[in-house]
Coordinates of C-alpha atoms in Angstrom, one line a residue:
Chain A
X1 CA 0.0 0.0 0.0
X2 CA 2.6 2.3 0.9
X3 CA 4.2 1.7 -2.9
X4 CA 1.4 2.6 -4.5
X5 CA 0.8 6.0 -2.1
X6 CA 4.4 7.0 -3.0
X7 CA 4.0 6.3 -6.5
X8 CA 0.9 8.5 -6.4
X9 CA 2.8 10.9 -4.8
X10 CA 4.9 11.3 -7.4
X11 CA 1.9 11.4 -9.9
X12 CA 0.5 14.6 -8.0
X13 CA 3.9 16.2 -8.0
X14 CA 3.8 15.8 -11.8
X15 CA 0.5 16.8 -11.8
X16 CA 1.1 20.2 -10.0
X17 CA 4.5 20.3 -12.1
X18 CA 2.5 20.4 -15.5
X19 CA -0.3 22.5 -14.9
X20 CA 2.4 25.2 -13.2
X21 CA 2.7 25.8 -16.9
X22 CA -0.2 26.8 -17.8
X23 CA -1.5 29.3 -15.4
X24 CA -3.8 30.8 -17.6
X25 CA -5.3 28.0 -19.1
X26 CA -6.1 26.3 -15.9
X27 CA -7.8 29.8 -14.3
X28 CA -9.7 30.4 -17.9
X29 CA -10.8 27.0 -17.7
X30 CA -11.9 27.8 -13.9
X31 CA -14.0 30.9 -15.1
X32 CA -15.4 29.2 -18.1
X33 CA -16.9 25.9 -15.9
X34 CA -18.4 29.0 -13.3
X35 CA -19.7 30.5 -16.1
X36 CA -21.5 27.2 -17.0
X37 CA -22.5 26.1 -13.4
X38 CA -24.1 29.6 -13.7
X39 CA -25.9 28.9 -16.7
X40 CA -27.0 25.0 -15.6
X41 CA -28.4 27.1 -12.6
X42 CA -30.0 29.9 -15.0
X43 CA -31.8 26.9 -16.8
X44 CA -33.2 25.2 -13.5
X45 CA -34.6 29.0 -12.5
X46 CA -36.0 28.8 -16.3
X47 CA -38.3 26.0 -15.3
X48 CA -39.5 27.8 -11.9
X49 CA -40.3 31.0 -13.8
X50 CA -43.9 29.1 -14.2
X51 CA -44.1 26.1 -11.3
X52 CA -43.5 26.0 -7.9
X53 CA -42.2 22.5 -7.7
X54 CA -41.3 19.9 -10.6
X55 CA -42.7 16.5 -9.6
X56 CA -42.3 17.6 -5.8
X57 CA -38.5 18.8 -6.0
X58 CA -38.4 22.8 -5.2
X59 CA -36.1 24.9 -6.6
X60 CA -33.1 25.2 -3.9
X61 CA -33.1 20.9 -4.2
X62 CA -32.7 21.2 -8.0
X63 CA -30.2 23.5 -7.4
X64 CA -28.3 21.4 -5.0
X65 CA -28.8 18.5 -7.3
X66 CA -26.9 20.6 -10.4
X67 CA -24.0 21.7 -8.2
X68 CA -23.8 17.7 -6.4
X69 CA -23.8 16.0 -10.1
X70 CA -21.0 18.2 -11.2
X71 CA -19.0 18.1 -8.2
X72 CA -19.1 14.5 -8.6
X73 CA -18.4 15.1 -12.4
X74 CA -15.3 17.2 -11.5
X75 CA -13.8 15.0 -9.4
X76 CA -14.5 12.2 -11.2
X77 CA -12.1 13.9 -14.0
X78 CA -9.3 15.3 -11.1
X79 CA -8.8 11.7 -10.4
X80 CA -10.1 9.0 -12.9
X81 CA -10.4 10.6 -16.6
X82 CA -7.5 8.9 -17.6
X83 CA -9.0 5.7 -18.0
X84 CA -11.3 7.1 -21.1
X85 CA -7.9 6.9 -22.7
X86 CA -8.3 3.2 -22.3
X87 CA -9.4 2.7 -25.9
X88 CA -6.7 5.0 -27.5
X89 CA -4.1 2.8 -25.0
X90 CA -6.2 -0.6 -26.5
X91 CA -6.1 0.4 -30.3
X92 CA -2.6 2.2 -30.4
X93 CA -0.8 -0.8 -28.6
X94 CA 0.4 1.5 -25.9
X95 CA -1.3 -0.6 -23.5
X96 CA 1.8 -3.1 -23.3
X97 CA 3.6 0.1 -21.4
X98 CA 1.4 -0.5 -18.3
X99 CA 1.2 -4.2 -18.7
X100 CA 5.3 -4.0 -18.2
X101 CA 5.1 -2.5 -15.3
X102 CA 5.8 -3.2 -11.8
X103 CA 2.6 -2.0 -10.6
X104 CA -1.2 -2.4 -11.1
X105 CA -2.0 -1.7 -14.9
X106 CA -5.1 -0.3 -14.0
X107 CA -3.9 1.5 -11.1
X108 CA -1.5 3.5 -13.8
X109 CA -3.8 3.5 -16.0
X110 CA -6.1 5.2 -14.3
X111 CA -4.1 7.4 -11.7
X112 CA -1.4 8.5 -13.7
X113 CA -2.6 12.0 -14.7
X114 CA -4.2 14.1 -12.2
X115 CA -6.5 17.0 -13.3
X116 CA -5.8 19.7 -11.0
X117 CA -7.5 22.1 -13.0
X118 CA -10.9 20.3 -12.0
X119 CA -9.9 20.5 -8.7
X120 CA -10.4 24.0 -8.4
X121 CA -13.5 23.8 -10.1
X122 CA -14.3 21.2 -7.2
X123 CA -13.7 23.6 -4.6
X124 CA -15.4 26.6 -6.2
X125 CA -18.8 24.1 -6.5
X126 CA -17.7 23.5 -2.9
X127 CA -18.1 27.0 -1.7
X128 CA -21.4 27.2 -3.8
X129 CA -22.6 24.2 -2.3
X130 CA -22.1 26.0 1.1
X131 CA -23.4 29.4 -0.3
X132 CA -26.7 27.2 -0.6
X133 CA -27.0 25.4 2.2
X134 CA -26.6 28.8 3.6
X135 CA -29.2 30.9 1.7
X136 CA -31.8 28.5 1.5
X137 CA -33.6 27.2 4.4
X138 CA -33.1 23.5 4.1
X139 CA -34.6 21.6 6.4
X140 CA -31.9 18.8 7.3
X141 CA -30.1 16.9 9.9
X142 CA -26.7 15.4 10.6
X143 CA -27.8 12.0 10.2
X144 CA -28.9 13.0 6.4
X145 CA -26.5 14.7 5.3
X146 CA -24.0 12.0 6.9
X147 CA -25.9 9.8 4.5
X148 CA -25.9 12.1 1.5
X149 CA -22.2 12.3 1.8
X150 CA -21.5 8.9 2.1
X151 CA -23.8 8.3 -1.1
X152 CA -22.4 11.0 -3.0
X153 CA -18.6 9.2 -2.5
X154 CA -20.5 5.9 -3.7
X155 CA -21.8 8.0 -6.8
X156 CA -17.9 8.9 -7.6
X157 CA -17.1 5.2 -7.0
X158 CA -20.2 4.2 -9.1
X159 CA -19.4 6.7 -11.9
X160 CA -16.1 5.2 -12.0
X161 CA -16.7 1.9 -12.1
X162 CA -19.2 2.6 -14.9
X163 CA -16.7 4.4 -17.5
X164 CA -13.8 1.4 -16.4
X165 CA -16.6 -1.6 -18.0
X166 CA -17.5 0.8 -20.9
X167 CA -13.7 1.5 -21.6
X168 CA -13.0 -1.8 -20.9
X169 CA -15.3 -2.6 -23.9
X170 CA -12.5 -1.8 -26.1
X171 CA -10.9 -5.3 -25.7
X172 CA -13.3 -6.3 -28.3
X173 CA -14.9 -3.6 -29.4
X174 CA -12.2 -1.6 -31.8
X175 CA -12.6 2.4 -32.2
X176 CA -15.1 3.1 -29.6
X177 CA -13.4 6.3 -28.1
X178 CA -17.3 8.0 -28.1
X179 CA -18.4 5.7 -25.6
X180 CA -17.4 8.3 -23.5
X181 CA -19.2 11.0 -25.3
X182 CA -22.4 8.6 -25.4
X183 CA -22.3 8.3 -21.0
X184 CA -21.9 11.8 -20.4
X185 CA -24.6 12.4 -22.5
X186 CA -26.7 9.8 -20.4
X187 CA -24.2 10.9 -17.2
X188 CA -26.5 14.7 -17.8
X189 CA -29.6 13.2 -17.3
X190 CA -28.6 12.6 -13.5
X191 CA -29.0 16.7 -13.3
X192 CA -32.6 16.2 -12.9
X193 CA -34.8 14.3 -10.7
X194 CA -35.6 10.6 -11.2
X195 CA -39.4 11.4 -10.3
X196 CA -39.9 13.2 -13.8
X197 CA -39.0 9.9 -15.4
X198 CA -41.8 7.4 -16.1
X199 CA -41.4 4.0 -14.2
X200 CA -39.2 2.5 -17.3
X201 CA -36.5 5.0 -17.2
X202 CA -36.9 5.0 -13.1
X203 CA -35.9 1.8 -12.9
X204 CA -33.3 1.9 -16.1
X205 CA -31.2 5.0 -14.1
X206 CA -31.0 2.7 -10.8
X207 CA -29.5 -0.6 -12.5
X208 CA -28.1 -0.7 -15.6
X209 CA -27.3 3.3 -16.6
X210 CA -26.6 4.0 -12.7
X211 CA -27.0 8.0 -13.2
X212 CA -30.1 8.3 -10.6
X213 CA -26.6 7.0 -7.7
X214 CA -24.9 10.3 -9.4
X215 CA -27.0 13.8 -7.8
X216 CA -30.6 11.9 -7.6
X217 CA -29.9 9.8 -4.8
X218 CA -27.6 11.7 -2.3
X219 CA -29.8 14.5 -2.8
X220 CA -32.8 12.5 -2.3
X221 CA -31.5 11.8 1.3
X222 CA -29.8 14.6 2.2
X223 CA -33.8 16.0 1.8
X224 CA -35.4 12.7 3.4
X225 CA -37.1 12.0 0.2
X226 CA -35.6 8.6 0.3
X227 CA -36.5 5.2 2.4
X228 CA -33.9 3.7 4.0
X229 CA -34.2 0.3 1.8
X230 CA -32.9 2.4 -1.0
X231 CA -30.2 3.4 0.8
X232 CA -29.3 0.3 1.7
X233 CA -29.7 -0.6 -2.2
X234 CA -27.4 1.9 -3.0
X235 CA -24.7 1.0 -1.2
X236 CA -25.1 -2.6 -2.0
X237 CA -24.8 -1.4 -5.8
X238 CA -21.7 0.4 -5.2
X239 CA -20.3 -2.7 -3.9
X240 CA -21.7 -4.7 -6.3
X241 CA -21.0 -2.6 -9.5
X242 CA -17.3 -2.0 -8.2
X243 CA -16.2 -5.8 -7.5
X244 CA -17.9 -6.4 -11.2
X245 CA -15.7 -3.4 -12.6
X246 CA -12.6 -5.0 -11.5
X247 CA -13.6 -8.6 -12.7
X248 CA -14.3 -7.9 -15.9
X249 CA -11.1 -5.9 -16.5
X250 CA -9.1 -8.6 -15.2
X251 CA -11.3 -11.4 -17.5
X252 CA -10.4 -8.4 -19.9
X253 CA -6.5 -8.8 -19.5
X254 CA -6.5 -12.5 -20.0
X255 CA -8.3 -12.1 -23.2
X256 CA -5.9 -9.6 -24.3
X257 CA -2.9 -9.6 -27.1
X258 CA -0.6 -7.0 -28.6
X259 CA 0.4 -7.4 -32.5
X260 CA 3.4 -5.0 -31.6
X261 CA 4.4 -2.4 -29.1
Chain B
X1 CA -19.8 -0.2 -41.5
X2 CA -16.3 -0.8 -40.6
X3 CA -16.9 1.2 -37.3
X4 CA -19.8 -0.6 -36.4
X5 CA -19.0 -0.1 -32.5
X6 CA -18.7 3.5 -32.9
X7 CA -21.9 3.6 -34.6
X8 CA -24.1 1.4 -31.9
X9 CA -22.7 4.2 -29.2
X10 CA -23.5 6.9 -31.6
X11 CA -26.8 5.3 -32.0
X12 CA -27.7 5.0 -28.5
X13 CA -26.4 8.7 -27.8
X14 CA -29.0 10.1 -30.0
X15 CA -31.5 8.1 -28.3
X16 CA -30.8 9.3 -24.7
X17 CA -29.2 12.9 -25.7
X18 CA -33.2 14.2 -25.1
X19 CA -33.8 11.5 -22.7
X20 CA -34.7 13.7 -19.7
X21 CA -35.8 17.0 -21.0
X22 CA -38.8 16.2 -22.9
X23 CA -39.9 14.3 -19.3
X24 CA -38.5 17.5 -17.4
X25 CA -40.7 19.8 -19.4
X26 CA -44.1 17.5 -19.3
X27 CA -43.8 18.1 -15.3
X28 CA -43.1 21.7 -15.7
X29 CA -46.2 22.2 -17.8
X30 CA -48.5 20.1 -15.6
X31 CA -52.3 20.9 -16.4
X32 CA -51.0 24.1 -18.5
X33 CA -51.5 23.7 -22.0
X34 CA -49.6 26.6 -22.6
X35 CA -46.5 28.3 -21.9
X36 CA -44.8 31.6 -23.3
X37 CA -46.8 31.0 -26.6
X38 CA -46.1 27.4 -26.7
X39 CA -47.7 24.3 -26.1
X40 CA -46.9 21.5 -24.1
X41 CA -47.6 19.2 -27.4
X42 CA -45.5 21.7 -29.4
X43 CA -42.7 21.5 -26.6
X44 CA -42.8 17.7 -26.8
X45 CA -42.1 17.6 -30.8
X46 CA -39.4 20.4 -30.4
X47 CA -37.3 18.2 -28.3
X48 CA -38.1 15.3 -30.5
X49 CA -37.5 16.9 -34.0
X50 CA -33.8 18.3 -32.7
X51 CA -32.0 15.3 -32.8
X52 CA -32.6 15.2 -36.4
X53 CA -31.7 18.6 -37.0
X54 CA -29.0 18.5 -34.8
X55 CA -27.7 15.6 -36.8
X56 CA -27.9 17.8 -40.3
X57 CA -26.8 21.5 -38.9
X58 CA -24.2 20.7 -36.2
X59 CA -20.4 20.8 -37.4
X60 CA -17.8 19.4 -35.7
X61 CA -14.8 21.5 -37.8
X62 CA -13.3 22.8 -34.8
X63 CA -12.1 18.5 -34.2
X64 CA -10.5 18.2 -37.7
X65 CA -8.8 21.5 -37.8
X66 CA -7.2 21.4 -33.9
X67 CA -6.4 17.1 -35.0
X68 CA -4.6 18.6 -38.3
X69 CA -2.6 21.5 -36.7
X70 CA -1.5 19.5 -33.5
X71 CA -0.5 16.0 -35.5
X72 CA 0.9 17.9 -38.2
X73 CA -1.5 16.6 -41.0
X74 CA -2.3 19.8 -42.5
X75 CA 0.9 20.9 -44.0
X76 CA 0.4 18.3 -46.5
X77 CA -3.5 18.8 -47.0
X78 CA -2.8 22.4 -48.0
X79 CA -0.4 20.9 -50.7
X80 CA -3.3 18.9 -52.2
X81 CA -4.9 20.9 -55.1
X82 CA -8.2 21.2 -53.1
X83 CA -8.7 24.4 -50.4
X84 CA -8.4 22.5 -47.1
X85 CA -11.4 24.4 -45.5
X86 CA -13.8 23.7 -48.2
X87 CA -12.2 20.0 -47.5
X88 CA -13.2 19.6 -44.0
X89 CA -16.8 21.6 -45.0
X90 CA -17.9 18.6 -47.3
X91 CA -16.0 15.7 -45.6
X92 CA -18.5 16.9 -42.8
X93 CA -21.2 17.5 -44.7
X94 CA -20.9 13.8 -45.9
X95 CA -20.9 12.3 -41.9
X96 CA -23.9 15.0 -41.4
X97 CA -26.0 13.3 -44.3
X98 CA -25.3 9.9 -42.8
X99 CA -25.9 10.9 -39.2
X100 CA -29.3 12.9 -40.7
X101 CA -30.8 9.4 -42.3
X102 CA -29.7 7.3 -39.0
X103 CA -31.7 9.5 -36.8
X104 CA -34.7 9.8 -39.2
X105 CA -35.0 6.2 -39.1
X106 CA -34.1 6.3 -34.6
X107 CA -36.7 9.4 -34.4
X108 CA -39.0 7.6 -37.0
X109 CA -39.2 4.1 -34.8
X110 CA -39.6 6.2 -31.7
X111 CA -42.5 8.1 -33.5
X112 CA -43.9 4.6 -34.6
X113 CA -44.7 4.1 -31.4
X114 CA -45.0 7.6 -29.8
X115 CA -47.3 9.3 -32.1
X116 CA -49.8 10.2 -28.9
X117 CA -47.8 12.3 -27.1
X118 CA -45.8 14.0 -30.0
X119 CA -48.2 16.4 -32.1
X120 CA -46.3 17.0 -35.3
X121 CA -47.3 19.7 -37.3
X122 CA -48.7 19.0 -41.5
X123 CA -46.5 20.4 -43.9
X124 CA -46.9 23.5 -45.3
X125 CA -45.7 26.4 -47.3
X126 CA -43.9 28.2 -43.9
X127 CA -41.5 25.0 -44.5
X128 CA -40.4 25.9 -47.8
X129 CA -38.5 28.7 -45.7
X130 CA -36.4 25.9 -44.4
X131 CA -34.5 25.3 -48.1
X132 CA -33.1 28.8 -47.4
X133 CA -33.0 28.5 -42.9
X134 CA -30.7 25.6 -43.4
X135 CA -27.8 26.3 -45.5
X136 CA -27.5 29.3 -43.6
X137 CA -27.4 27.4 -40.2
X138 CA -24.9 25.2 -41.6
X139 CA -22.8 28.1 -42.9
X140 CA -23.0 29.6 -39.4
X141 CA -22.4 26.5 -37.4
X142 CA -19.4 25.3 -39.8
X143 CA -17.9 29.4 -39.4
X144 CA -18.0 29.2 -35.7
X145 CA -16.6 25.8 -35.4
X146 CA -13.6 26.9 -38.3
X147 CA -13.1 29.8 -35.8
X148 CA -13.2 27.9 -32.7
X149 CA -10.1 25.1 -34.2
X150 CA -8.4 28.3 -35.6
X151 CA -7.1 28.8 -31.9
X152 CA -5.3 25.5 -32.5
X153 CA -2.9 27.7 -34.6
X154 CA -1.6 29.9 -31.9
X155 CA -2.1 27.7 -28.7
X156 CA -1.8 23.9 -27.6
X157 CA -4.4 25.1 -25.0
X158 CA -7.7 25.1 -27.4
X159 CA -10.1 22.9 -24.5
X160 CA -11.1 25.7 -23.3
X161 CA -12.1 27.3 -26.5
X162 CA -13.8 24.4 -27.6
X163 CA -15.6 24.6 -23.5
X164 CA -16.6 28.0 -24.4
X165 CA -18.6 26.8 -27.6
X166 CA -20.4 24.1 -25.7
X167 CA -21.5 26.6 -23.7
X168 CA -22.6 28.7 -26.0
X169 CA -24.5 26.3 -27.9
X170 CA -26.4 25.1 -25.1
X171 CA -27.5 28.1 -23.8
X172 CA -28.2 30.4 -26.6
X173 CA -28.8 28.7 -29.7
X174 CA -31.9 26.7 -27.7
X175 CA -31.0 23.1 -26.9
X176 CA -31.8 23.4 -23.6
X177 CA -35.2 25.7 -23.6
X178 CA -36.7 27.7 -26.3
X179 CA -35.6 31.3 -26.0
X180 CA -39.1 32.3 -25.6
X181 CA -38.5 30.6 -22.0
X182 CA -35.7 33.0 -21.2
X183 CA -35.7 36.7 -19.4
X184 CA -36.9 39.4 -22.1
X185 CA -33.0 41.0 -22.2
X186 CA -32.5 37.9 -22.5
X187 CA -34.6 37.5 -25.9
X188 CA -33.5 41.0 -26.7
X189 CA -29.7 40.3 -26.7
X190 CA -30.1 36.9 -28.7
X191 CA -32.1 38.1 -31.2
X192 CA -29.5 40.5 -32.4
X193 CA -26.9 37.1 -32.4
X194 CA -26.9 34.5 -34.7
X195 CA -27.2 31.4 -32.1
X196 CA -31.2 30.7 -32.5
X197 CA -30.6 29.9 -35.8
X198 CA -28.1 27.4 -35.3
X199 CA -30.6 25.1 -34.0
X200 CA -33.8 26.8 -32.8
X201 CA -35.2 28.6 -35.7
X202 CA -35.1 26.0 -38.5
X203 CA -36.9 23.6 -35.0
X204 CA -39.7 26.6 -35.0
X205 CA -39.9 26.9 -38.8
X206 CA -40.8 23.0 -39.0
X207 CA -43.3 23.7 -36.2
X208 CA -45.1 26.2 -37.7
X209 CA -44.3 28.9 -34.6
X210 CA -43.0 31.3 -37.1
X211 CA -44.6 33.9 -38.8
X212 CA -42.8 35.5 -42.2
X213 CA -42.0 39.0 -40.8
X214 CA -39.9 36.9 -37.9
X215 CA -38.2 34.5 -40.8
X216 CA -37.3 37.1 -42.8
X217 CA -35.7 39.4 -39.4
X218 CA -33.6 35.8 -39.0
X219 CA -32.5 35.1 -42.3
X220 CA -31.4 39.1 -42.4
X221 CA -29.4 38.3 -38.9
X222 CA -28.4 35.4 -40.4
X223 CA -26.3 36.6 -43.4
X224 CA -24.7 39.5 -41.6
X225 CA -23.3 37.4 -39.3
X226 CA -22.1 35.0 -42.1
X227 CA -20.6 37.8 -43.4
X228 CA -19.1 39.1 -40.1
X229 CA -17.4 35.7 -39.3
X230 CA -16.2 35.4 -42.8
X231 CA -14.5 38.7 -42.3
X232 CA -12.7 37.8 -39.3
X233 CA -12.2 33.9 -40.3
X234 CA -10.1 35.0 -43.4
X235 CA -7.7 37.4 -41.6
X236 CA -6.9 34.7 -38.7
X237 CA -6.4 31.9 -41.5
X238 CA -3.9 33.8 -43.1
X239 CA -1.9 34.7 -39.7
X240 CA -2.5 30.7 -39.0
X241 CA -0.7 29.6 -42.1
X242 CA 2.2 31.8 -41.7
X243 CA 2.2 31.2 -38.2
X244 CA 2.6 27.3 -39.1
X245 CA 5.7 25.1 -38.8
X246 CA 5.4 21.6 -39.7
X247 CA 8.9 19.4 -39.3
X248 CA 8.9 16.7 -42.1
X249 CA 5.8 16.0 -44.1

């Protein structure tokens, strides 16, 4: 364990090292994604212009759902975007590189480049999430948001484990570098509440496109909207969804071969 | 056919891009039938019909350019007897004619078995405005892009540039709302840009919400703005080439 934390020490250093360099990309990049969490926000107060409540979620929970799914969205990417690379890795034969080494290929693999430029879009969302909590009067306790929190760390653990089996798709499937593209387009649909959604896509979003673990369900019990057999569900997913992750990427491995490296 | 993976997930990504919204905006409307001048019927078929015009307008230039400048490719397209921009407009127009008849026939299925909910309007003569609505959009949504990979020529740094359009896109040119939904500056300011016609306008015109005097204001905006871009695309092109280095061809 301690190898691997010093290794990923080094990874941060590198991290910090390379995005020293570009100062100004990294704070334009920080302006542009407040610029957008302002204008995801603009659109939810869109909807409120003629309703009080959409399908019993009031504005300030819609609110707190944006901000949540792209916290988890941003640090999804400081930590784990580099597995999207995956396919490029598959297809390119530059896989064999982390195959060679003497460390977990999928611990490289996926922790070798560290966003920091996300992380400071992760702790401006932070201070808006506390903004909120401030302005609005939400009506919550500690045991909720003790929940919320632990579900909203299962939703990064979720979200990750999601991306590694689609990327992990590449083993057999050749040239599919927009399955990426395709789950963020599905991974925006966890924005908005789950209750909107006839029973179909309900239950679609809580098993096999897990976006409802992303925002819906953390803010769901942060508010006490949501039973306790569901929480229990969704931690039993995170496990379950995890473990299943790291088995097929290992059934993966044994089924792959390089031409040439 | 070769790519037939990339095509499933392309397939499925047009099938969930509206997956939430048209759900999002049934709620919103509740028992109203009616809201800022359009229906709830009306609101239904404009989130159903953009995928298919999404599939024909949008332009992913900015991809092509930023791939050619970083990897080097385009020194030796700009040796080949063909202008490389009007290269990259028709290699894309020939993806957006294939990605226009796959979602037809997605958006068709769907209305197979949809055709309740989703009140599509008859065809009439307002829709003959669309053979002149989309060229324009394209022209506008292939300049922006063009200008958008341009920054590829003076910085390794063009995410955020590309960020910046997606932004844009989303919020003014009416993928996530109709403008009609927005705060009246908020109208004022776009109606002055070309954005609504990138995707919303040529949506309304197939809908029947717009009347001839509002066309006509559009397709004005529309060519001064082609003619704007084009003013500044051609200076930065020619600072981009000289700016170039390629090592090696």
């Amino acid at each position: 364990m301690l190898y691997y934390f010093r290794i990923y020490r080094i990874y941060i250093n590198n991290a910090v090292s390379y995005h020293a360099q570009y100062r100004a990309s990294t704070w334009l990049h920080f302006i542009l994604h407040i610029v957008w969490l302002a204008m995801t926000l603009f659109l939810v107060s869109i909807f409120f212009e003629h309703i009080d409540a959409i399908a019993g979620w009031k504005k300030e929970e819609l609110y707190l759902m944006a901000i949540l799914w792209s916290l988890a969205d941003q640090i999804s990417i400081v930590f784990f975007n580099n597995i999207t690379n995956l396919p490029d890795l598959v297809t390119d034969g530059n896989l064999d590189g982390h195959l060679t080494k003497p460390a977990s290929p999928l611990f490289t693999i996926t922790l070798n480049k560290i966003n920091i430029f996300a992380l400071y879009k992760a702790l401006g969302e932070c201070a808006l999430l506390a903004w909120l909590f401030f302005h609005y009067n939400f009506s919550i306790d500690l045991l909720h948001i003790t929940m919320g929190t632990m579900l909203f760390l299962s939703a990064v653990i979720i979200n990750y484990s999601f991306v590694l089996i689609l990327n992990t798709l590449s083993f057999w499937f050749y040239r599919i570098n927009n399955v990426n593209e395709a789950w963020f387009t599905i991974f925006e649909i966890g924005k908005y509440p789950l209750s909107v959604l006839p029973k179909t896509g309900r239950i679609l979003f809580l098993t096999v496109l897990p976006v409802a673990f992303i925002a819906y369900i953390p803010v769901a019990t942060i508010t006490g909207k949501f039973p306790w057999y569901g929480i229990l569900y969704a931690v039993l997913f995170t496990v379950f969804i995890f473990l299943f992750a790291i088995l097929f990427w290992k059934h993966a491995l044994k089924k792959y071969s390089s031409a040439s490296s | 056919m070769s790519y037939r993976g990339t095509l499933t997930v392309w397939v499925l990504n047009t099938l969930f891009w509206m997956g939430a919204f048209p759900f999002v905006w049934w709620n919103v409307y509740g028992s109203s039938n009616e809201i800022g001048g359009i229906t709830k019927s009306t609101m239904l078929a404009y989130f159903f019909l953009m995928p298919v015009f999404d599939s024909l307008l949008t332009s992913w230039a900015y991809s092509n350019i930023e791939e050619d400048i970083k990897d080097g490719k385009m020194s030796g397209k700009l040796l080949q007897p063909i202008a490389y921009l009007g290269y990259v407009f028709f290699n894309e127009r020939g993806w957006g004619l294939v990605r226009f008849a796959l979602s037809v026939i997605i958006m068709g299925i769907i209305y197979f078995f949809a055709h309740d909910f989703i009140n599509l309007p008859e065809p009439s003569l307002s829709h003959l405005w669309l053979i002149a609505i989309i060229p324009l959009s394209i022209t506008l949504y292939f300049l922006f892009c063009v200008l958008t990979g341009f920054s590829a020529f003076f910085t390794t740094r063009t995410s955020w540039f590309e960020h910046g359009w997606w932004m844009i896109q989303n919020v003014a040119c009416g993928y996530l709302a109709p403008i009609a939904f927005y705060p009246e500056w908020a109208q004022n300011i776009l109606s002055y840009t070309p954005f609504p016609l990138l995707i919303q306008t040529p949506l309304l015109i197939a809908l029947n919400q717009l009347g001839t005097q509002e066309i006509l204001n559009q397709l004005g905006v529309g060519v001064t703005w082609v003619i704007i871009l084009t003013l500044i695309a051609i200076p930065i092109w020619k600072k981009g080439i000289k700016t170039l280095e390629s090592v090696g061809i």
